[in-house]
Short mmCIF file of C-alpha atoms and ligand atoms in Angstrom, two decimals:
data_model
loop_
_atom_site.label_atom_id
_atom_site.label_comp_id
_atom_site.label_asym_id
_atom_site.label_seq_id
_atom_site.Cartn_x
_atom_site.Cartn_y
_atom_site.Cartn_z
CA MET B 1 81.22 -19.97 -74.27
CA THR B 2 78.82 -22.71 -73.38
CA PHE B 3 75.24 -21.72 -74.05
CA ARG B 4 73.63 -24.74 -72.49
CA THR B 5 73.84 -23.56 -68.90
CA LEU B 6 72.97 -19.91 -69.56
CA PRO B 7 69.58 -19.26 -67.91
CA LYS B 8 66.85 -18.74 -70.51
CA VAL B 9 63.27 -17.55 -70.83
CA GLU B 10 61.14 -19.19 -73.54
CA LEU B 11 57.73 -17.83 -74.55
CA HIS B 12 56.62 -19.94 -77.52
CA LEU B 13 56.39 -23.70 -77.04
CA HIS B 14 53.54 -26.03 -78.05
CA ILE B 15 53.23 -28.73 -75.40
CA GLU B 16 52.28 -31.50 -77.85
CA GLY B 17 54.88 -30.22 -80.31
CA ALA B 18 57.53 -30.62 -77.63
CA ALA B 19 56.66 -34.29 -77.00
CA PRO B 20 59.75 -36.51 -77.15
CA PRO B 21 59.22 -39.01 -80.02
CA ARG B 22 60.04 -41.83 -77.58
CA LEU B 23 57.11 -40.85 -75.32
CA ILE B 24 54.67 -40.75 -78.27
CA ALA B 25 55.94 -44.12 -79.55
CA ASP B 26 55.63 -45.70 -76.07
CA LEU B 27 52.08 -44.40 -75.59
CA ALA B 28 51.07 -45.59 -79.08
CA LYS B 29 52.31 -49.07 -78.28
CA GLN B 30 50.75 -49.13 -74.82
CA LYS B 31 47.36 -48.02 -76.19
CA SER B 32 47.58 -49.87 -79.52
CA VAL B 33 47.04 -46.66 -81.48
CA ASP B 34 48.19 -46.84 -85.09
CA ILE B 35 50.34 -43.80 -85.79
CA ALA B 36 51.95 -45.11 -88.97
CA GLY B 37 53.60 -42.31 -90.91
CA VAL B 38 54.37 -40.14 -87.88
CA PHE B 39 58.01 -41.25 -87.63
CA ASP B 40 60.80 -41.87 -90.11
CA GLU B 41 62.93 -45.03 -89.98
CA ARG B 42 65.15 -43.44 -87.32
CA GLY B 43 62.25 -42.64 -85.03
CA ASN B 44 62.17 -38.89 -85.75
CA TYR B 45 58.99 -37.01 -86.63
CA ALA B 46 58.61 -37.02 -90.43
CA PHE B 47 56.83 -34.38 -92.54
CA ARG B 48 57.20 -32.78 -95.97
CA ASP B 49 55.96 -29.24 -95.46
CA PHE B 50 53.93 -27.05 -93.07
CA LEU B 51 50.48 -28.52 -93.77
CA HIS B 52 51.87 -32.03 -93.52
CA PHE B 53 53.61 -30.99 -90.28
CA LEU B 54 50.20 -29.98 -88.85
CA LYS B 55 48.77 -33.38 -89.86
CA VAL B 56 51.64 -35.31 -88.29
CA TYR B 57 51.37 -33.16 -85.14
CA GLU B 58 47.68 -34.03 -84.83
CA ALA B 59 48.33 -37.72 -85.57
CA ALA B 60 50.99 -37.92 -82.85
CA THR B 61 48.65 -36.11 -80.44
CA GLN B 62 46.05 -38.90 -80.81
CA VAL B 63 48.01 -41.02 -78.34
CA LEU B 64 47.66 -38.33 -75.64
CA GLN B 65 44.26 -39.42 -74.36
CA THR B 66 44.05 -38.79 -70.63
CA PRO B 67 45.08 -36.22 -68.01
CA GLU B 68 47.67 -38.75 -66.86
CA ASP B 69 49.22 -38.75 -70.36
CA TYR B 70 49.47 -34.96 -70.20
CA ARG B 71 51.06 -35.18 -66.76
CA ARG B 72 53.77 -37.44 -68.20
CA LEU B 73 54.13 -35.19 -71.24
CA THR B 74 54.46 -32.03 -69.13
CA LEU B 75 57.12 -33.58 -66.91
CA ALA B 76 59.10 -34.85 -69.91
CA VAL B 77 58.92 -31.47 -71.67
CA LEU B 78 59.98 -29.52 -68.58
CA GLU B 79 62.88 -31.88 -67.86
CA GLU B 80 64.13 -31.40 -71.41
CA SER B 81 63.72 -27.60 -71.27
CA ALA B 82 65.45 -27.36 -67.88
CA SER B 83 68.37 -29.38 -69.26
CA HIS B 84 68.91 -26.51 -71.71
CA GLY B 85 68.96 -23.84 -69.03
CA VAL B 86 65.35 -22.75 -69.41
CA VAL B 87 64.24 -21.28 -66.07
CA TYR B 88 60.85 -19.96 -67.21
CA THR B 89 58.68 -21.17 -70.04
CA GLU B 90 55.19 -20.51 -71.32
CA ALA B 91 53.51 -23.40 -73.11
CA PHE B 92 50.55 -23.44 -75.48
CA LEU B 93 47.89 -25.80 -74.11
CA SER B 94 44.99 -26.91 -76.29
CA PRO B 95 41.51 -27.68 -74.90
CA ASP B 96 40.87 -29.14 -78.39
CA PHE B 97 43.26 -31.98 -77.60
CA CYS B 98 42.49 -31.99 -73.86
CA GLY B 99 38.81 -32.94 -73.72
CA GLY B 100 37.65 -31.58 -77.10
CA GLY B 101 36.62 -28.17 -75.75
CA ASP B 102 34.51 -29.47 -72.85
CA VAL B 103 35.14 -27.28 -69.79
CA SER B 104 34.97 -29.98 -67.11
CA ALA B 105 37.23 -32.35 -69.05
CA TRP B 106 39.64 -29.45 -69.66
CA ARG B 107 39.77 -28.77 -65.89
CA GLU B 108 41.01 -32.31 -65.31
CA TYR B 109 43.74 -32.05 -67.93
CA LEU B 110 44.77 -28.65 -66.64
CA HIS B 111 44.92 -29.98 -63.08
CA ALA B 112 47.27 -32.79 -64.18
CA MET B 113 49.53 -30.37 -66.09
CA ARG B 114 49.68 -28.00 -63.13
CA GLU B 115 50.58 -30.82 -60.76
CA ALA B 116 53.40 -31.80 -63.12
CA ALA B 117 54.51 -28.17 -63.27
CA ASP B 118 54.52 -27.91 -59.45
CA GLN B 119 56.61 -31.07 -59.25
CA ALA B 120 59.08 -29.80 -61.86
CA GLU B 121 59.37 -26.47 -60.10
CA ARG B 122 60.13 -28.21 -56.79
CA ASP B 123 62.52 -30.81 -58.21
CA ILE B 124 64.33 -29.03 -61.04
CA GLY B 125 63.57 -25.35 -60.55
CA ILE B 126 61.82 -24.58 -63.84
CA THR B 127 58.68 -22.41 -63.85
CA LEU B 128 55.84 -23.07 -66.30
CA ARG B 129 52.86 -20.86 -67.13
CA GLY B 130 50.03 -21.86 -69.48
CA ILE B 131 48.60 -20.14 -72.52
CA VAL B 132 45.42 -21.68 -73.88
CA THR B 133 45.61 -21.88 -77.64
CA CYS B 134 42.89 -22.35 -80.18
CA VAL B 135 43.62 -23.91 -83.57
CA ARG B 136 42.89 -21.67 -86.54
CA HIS B 137 41.94 -24.40 -89.00
CA PHE B 138 39.43 -25.85 -86.51
CA GLY B 139 37.43 -22.65 -87.07
CA PRO B 140 35.91 -19.80 -85.01
CA GLU B 141 33.18 -21.88 -83.31
CA GLN B 142 35.70 -24.35 -81.88
CA ALA B 143 37.91 -21.40 -80.93
CA LYS B 144 35.06 -20.03 -78.82
CA ARG B 145 34.95 -23.35 -76.94
CA SER B 146 38.68 -23.05 -76.24
CA ALA B 147 38.21 -19.45 -75.14
CA ARG B 148 35.42 -20.53 -72.79
CA CYS B 149 37.75 -23.16 -71.28
CA ALA B 150 40.42 -20.48 -70.92
CA ALA B 151 38.05 -17.92 -69.39
CA GLU B 152 36.72 -20.47 -66.87
CA THR B 153 40.20 -21.39 -65.68
CA ALA B 154 42.03 -18.06 -66.02
CA ASP B 155 44.29 -17.18 -63.09
CA ASP B 156 47.93 -16.38 -62.31
CA TRP B 157 49.02 -19.70 -63.79
CA LEU B 158 46.74 -19.94 -66.83
CA CYS B 159 47.56 -16.43 -67.92
CA GLY B 160 47.27 -16.20 -71.71
CA PHE B 161 45.21 -17.02 -74.77
CA GLY B 162 46.51 -17.51 -78.30
CA MET B 163 45.99 -19.08 -81.69
CA GLY B 164 48.14 -21.42 -83.80
CA GLY B 165 47.43 -23.65 -86.75
CA ASP B 166 47.11 -22.94 -90.46
CA GLU B 167 47.57 -19.20 -91.01
CA ASN B 168 45.83 -19.49 -94.38
CA ALA B 169 42.56 -20.68 -92.81
CA GLY B 170 40.14 -17.76 -92.53
CA GLU B 171 41.10 -14.35 -91.15
CA GLN B 172 42.40 -13.21 -87.75
CA GLY B 173 39.23 -11.14 -87.32
CA ASP B 174 37.05 -14.27 -87.56
CA PHE B 175 38.36 -15.13 -84.10
CA ALA B 176 37.64 -11.76 -82.46
CA TYR B 177 34.80 -13.15 -80.34
CA ALA B 178 37.07 -15.79 -78.81
CA PHE B 179 39.85 -13.27 -78.16
CA ASP B 180 37.40 -10.76 -76.68
CA MET B 181 36.11 -13.43 -74.31
CA ALA B 182 39.66 -14.28 -73.25
CA ARG B 183 40.62 -10.61 -72.77
CA GLU B 184 37.52 -10.00 -70.64
CA ALA B 185 38.61 -12.88 -68.41
CA GLY B 186 41.91 -11.08 -67.80
CA LEU B 187 44.04 -13.18 -70.14
CA ARG B 188 46.96 -11.72 -72.09
CA LEU B 189 46.92 -12.30 -75.85
CA THR B 190 49.16 -13.61 -78.62
CA THR B 191 48.50 -15.10 -82.06
CA HIS B 192 50.55 -16.75 -84.80
CA ALA B 193 50.84 -14.28 -87.67
CA GLY B 194 53.38 -13.29 -90.27
CA GLU B 195 54.89 -16.77 -90.43
CA TRP B 196 53.22 -17.78 -93.72
CA ARG B 197 51.20 -14.72 -94.66
CA GLY B 198 52.83 -11.31 -95.01
CA PRO B 199 52.79 -8.09 -92.98
CA GLU B 200 49.04 -7.49 -93.55
CA GLU B 201 48.34 -10.51 -91.38
CA VAL B 202 50.23 -8.99 -88.47
CA ARG B 203 48.39 -5.70 -88.96
CA ALA B 204 45.12 -7.63 -88.81
CA ALA B 205 46.23 -9.48 -85.66
CA VAL B 206 47.01 -6.26 -83.79
CA ARG B 207 43.95 -4.42 -85.12
CA ASP B 208 41.30 -7.16 -84.91
CA LEU B 209 42.47 -9.30 -81.99
CA LYS B 210 44.36 -6.62 -80.01
CA VAL B 211 47.22 -8.97 -79.20
CA GLU B 212 50.34 -7.71 -77.45
CA ARG B 213 52.61 -10.48 -78.73
CA ILE B 214 52.89 -12.12 -82.14
CA GLY B 215 53.89 -15.76 -82.70
CA HIS B 216 56.66 -15.56 -85.32
CA GLY B 217 55.75 -12.24 -87.00
CA VAL B 218 59.00 -12.45 -88.93
CA ARG B 219 57.53 -11.37 -92.26
CA VAL B 220 56.88 -7.85 -90.91
CA ILE B 221 60.44 -7.21 -92.08
CA GLU B 222 58.90 -6.80 -95.55
CA ASP B 223 57.10 -3.64 -94.37
CA PRO B 224 59.37 -1.00 -92.77
CA ALA B 225 56.43 1.25 -91.79
CA LEU B 226 54.80 -1.62 -89.92
CA CYS B 227 58.09 -2.41 -88.19
CA GLU B 228 58.17 1.15 -86.93
CA GLU B 229 54.55 0.99 -85.73
CA LEU B 230 55.11 -2.29 -83.90
CA ALA B 231 58.33 -1.05 -82.31
CA GLU B 232 56.48 2.08 -81.17
CA ALA B 233 53.57 0.06 -79.79
CA GLY B 234 55.93 -2.34 -77.99
CA VAL B 235 54.52 -5.44 -79.67
CA VAL B 236 56.79 -8.39 -78.95
CA LEU B 237 57.73 -11.04 -81.52
CA GLU B 238 58.06 -14.67 -80.45
CA VAL B 239 60.68 -15.60 -83.03
CA CYS B 240 61.47 -19.27 -83.63
CA PRO B 241 64.41 -19.31 -86.04
CA GLY B 242 64.98 -23.08 -86.17
CA SER B 243 61.28 -23.69 -86.85
CA ASN B 244 61.29 -21.15 -89.68
CA VAL B 245 64.30 -22.77 -91.34
CA VAL B 246 63.07 -26.37 -91.08
CA LEU B 247 59.58 -25.43 -92.33
CA GLY B 248 61.10 -23.45 -95.20
CA VAL B 249 59.98 -19.91 -94.32
CA TYR B 250 63.68 -19.09 -94.89
CA PRO B 251 66.21 -21.32 -96.66
CA LYS B 252 68.89 -21.04 -93.95
CA LEU B 253 69.56 -19.22 -90.70
CA ALA B 254 71.78 -16.67 -92.47
CA ALA B 255 68.70 -15.60 -94.49
CA HIS B 256 66.55 -15.20 -91.34
CA PRO B 257 65.50 -11.60 -90.55
CA ILE B 258 65.93 -11.80 -86.74
CA GLU B 259 68.96 -9.51 -86.75
CA LYS B 260 67.27 -6.99 -89.07
CA LEU B 261 64.13 -7.02 -86.91
CA ARG B 262 66.25 -6.17 -83.91
CA GLU B 263 67.98 -3.40 -85.83
CA ARG B 264 64.56 -1.95 -86.66
CA GLY B 265 63.88 -1.59 -82.95
CA LEU B 266 61.44 -4.46 -82.65
CA GLN B 267 61.32 -6.45 -79.44
CA VAL B 268 62.40 -9.93 -80.41
CA THR B 269 62.51 -13.05 -78.26
CA VAL B 270 63.72 -16.54 -79.17
CA SER B 271 61.87 -19.84 -78.76
CA THR B 272 61.85 -23.37 -80.17
CA ASP B 273 58.13 -23.80 -81.16
CA ASP B 274 58.10 -27.62 -81.47
CA PRO B 275 61.69 -28.64 -80.67
CA PRO B 276 61.86 -32.36 -81.56
CA PHE B 277 59.99 -31.76 -84.83
CA PHE B 278 62.58 -29.19 -85.84
CA HIS B 279 65.63 -30.97 -84.39
CA THR B 280 66.24 -28.02 -82.15
CA ASP B 281 66.44 -26.95 -78.51
CA MET B 282 67.24 -23.64 -76.79
CA THR B 283 70.96 -24.43 -76.72
CA LYS B 284 71.03 -24.99 -80.48
CA GLU B 285 69.01 -21.81 -81.10
CA TYR B 286 71.54 -19.76 -79.12
CA GLU B 287 74.50 -21.49 -80.75
CA GLY B 288 73.09 -20.72 -84.20
CA LEU B 289 72.54 -17.04 -83.41
CA ALA B 290 76.05 -16.76 -81.99
CA ARG B 291 77.57 -18.48 -85.02
CA VAL B 292 75.61 -16.72 -87.76
CA PHE B 293 74.91 -13.27 -86.30
CA GLU B 294 77.75 -13.11 -83.78
CA TRP B 295 75.40 -12.59 -80.84
CA ASN B 296 77.34 -12.60 -77.57
CA GLU B 297 76.52 -13.05 -73.92
CA ASP B 298 75.30 -9.45 -73.62
CA ASP B 299 72.93 -9.97 -76.56
CA PHE B 300 71.52 -13.09 -74.91
CA MET B 301 71.17 -11.33 -71.55
CA ALA B 302 69.21 -8.53 -73.27
CA LEU B 303 67.15 -11.11 -75.17
CA ASN B 304 66.13 -12.80 -71.93
CA GLN B 305 65.28 -9.48 -70.29
CA THR B 306 62.99 -8.68 -73.23
CA ALA B 307 61.35 -12.09 -72.94
CA LEU B 308 60.87 -11.81 -69.18
CA ALA B 309 59.36 -8.33 -69.49
CA ALA B 310 56.94 -9.73 -72.11
CA ALA B 311 56.06 -12.85 -70.11
CA PHE B 312 52.39 -13.16 -69.16
CA CYS B 313 53.11 -14.11 -65.54
CA ASP B 314 52.39 -11.95 -62.47
CA ASP B 315 55.04 -9.53 -61.24
CA ALA B 316 56.03 -11.57 -58.18
CA THR B 317 56.95 -14.45 -60.51
CA ARG B 318 58.71 -12.04 -62.87
CA LYS B 319 60.85 -10.73 -59.96
CA ARG B 320 61.73 -14.25 -58.86
CA ILE B 321 62.83 -15.18 -62.39
CA ALA B 322 64.75 -11.91 -62.77
CA LYS B 323 66.90 -12.97 -59.79
CA LYS B 324 67.71 -16.23 -61.56
CA LEU B 325 68.82 -14.33 -64.65
CA GLU B 326 70.88 -11.88 -62.57
CA THR B 327 72.81 -14.45 -60.61
CA ALA B 328 73.98 -16.14 -63.81
N1 LIG H 1 51.36 -25.28 -84.22
C1 LIG H 1 52.52 -25.80 -83.81
N2 LIG H 1 53.56 -25.20 -84.42
C2 LIG H 1 53.04 -24.26 -85.24
C3 LIG H 1 53.58 -23.31 -86.14
N3 LIG H 1 54.91 -23.19 -86.32
N4 LIG H 1 52.74 -22.51 -86.80
C4 LIG H 1 51.43 -22.62 -86.61
N5 LIG H 1 50.85 -23.50 -85.80
C5 LIG H 1 51.67 -24.31 -85.11
ZN1 LIG H 2 54.04 -21.96 -82.83
#
């Protein structure tokens, strides 16, 4: 079957990490920003390992300097996602890169991204919702600034708060203040955990930050008791298989635990994380799972139902998207 046109729900996508290399290169030229080392000779993002990936990500992001740049970025990202059948996507948005944590600057960036999202929804029928993300290696004080931006702009559209970045920087609990602030503003919570560190990190995320979803979380497979607890609690994993393979969490897709996680009763969803960095897209993710784990159309239907149920949007939006999945 052709996976490209199958309607899909994606929950874990970093907006800057989804930037087409061409857009970043054009903006660099236009603004005379030196981003030497970001691309290889073929114009693809180039990095050696996870920490280098984070550096290249931040270097590429330097060319995104205004709300207008983020409008262009958002439109480009949504066009690409829609071309792979994505009907609903949640994107991580970073006040750190959009005004440096200043609330009034953040409002302007957010406004531009929402206008782009409205346009994409009208023109190509894809729905976007925003999750503010803080960056772990920028530290807890900067995370509070991001949480303040999130709390000030929380509504049906800006519906979540999360954390990405270097999982080895500090502890999940160091960010409890920021997550508490976001929760009190009505935001739903997720954090990257169990991508680089083991199961203890996921325990800490659930215990100390009270998140309901985990970015990646794949290494919980090393702890069967934790798998059972998470399955029981209904914690949802935002699994990004292609990202894990390219960054070397697992040597190849056949060694990825997604199938075992599912067998353990965990709620798994599938996303691309930073698609052009990892030479992936939602079509390729589905094709890989079909090829390696023999997932079929029913598996993908169930996968999308899990993702939609775990989406941070309001129920009216959820119903509208459910119709799109049904009519497929
Ligand atoms: N930021 C963008 N992609 C990420 C990943 N895979 N892990 C942590 N932080 C990220
Ligand atoms: Zn991520």
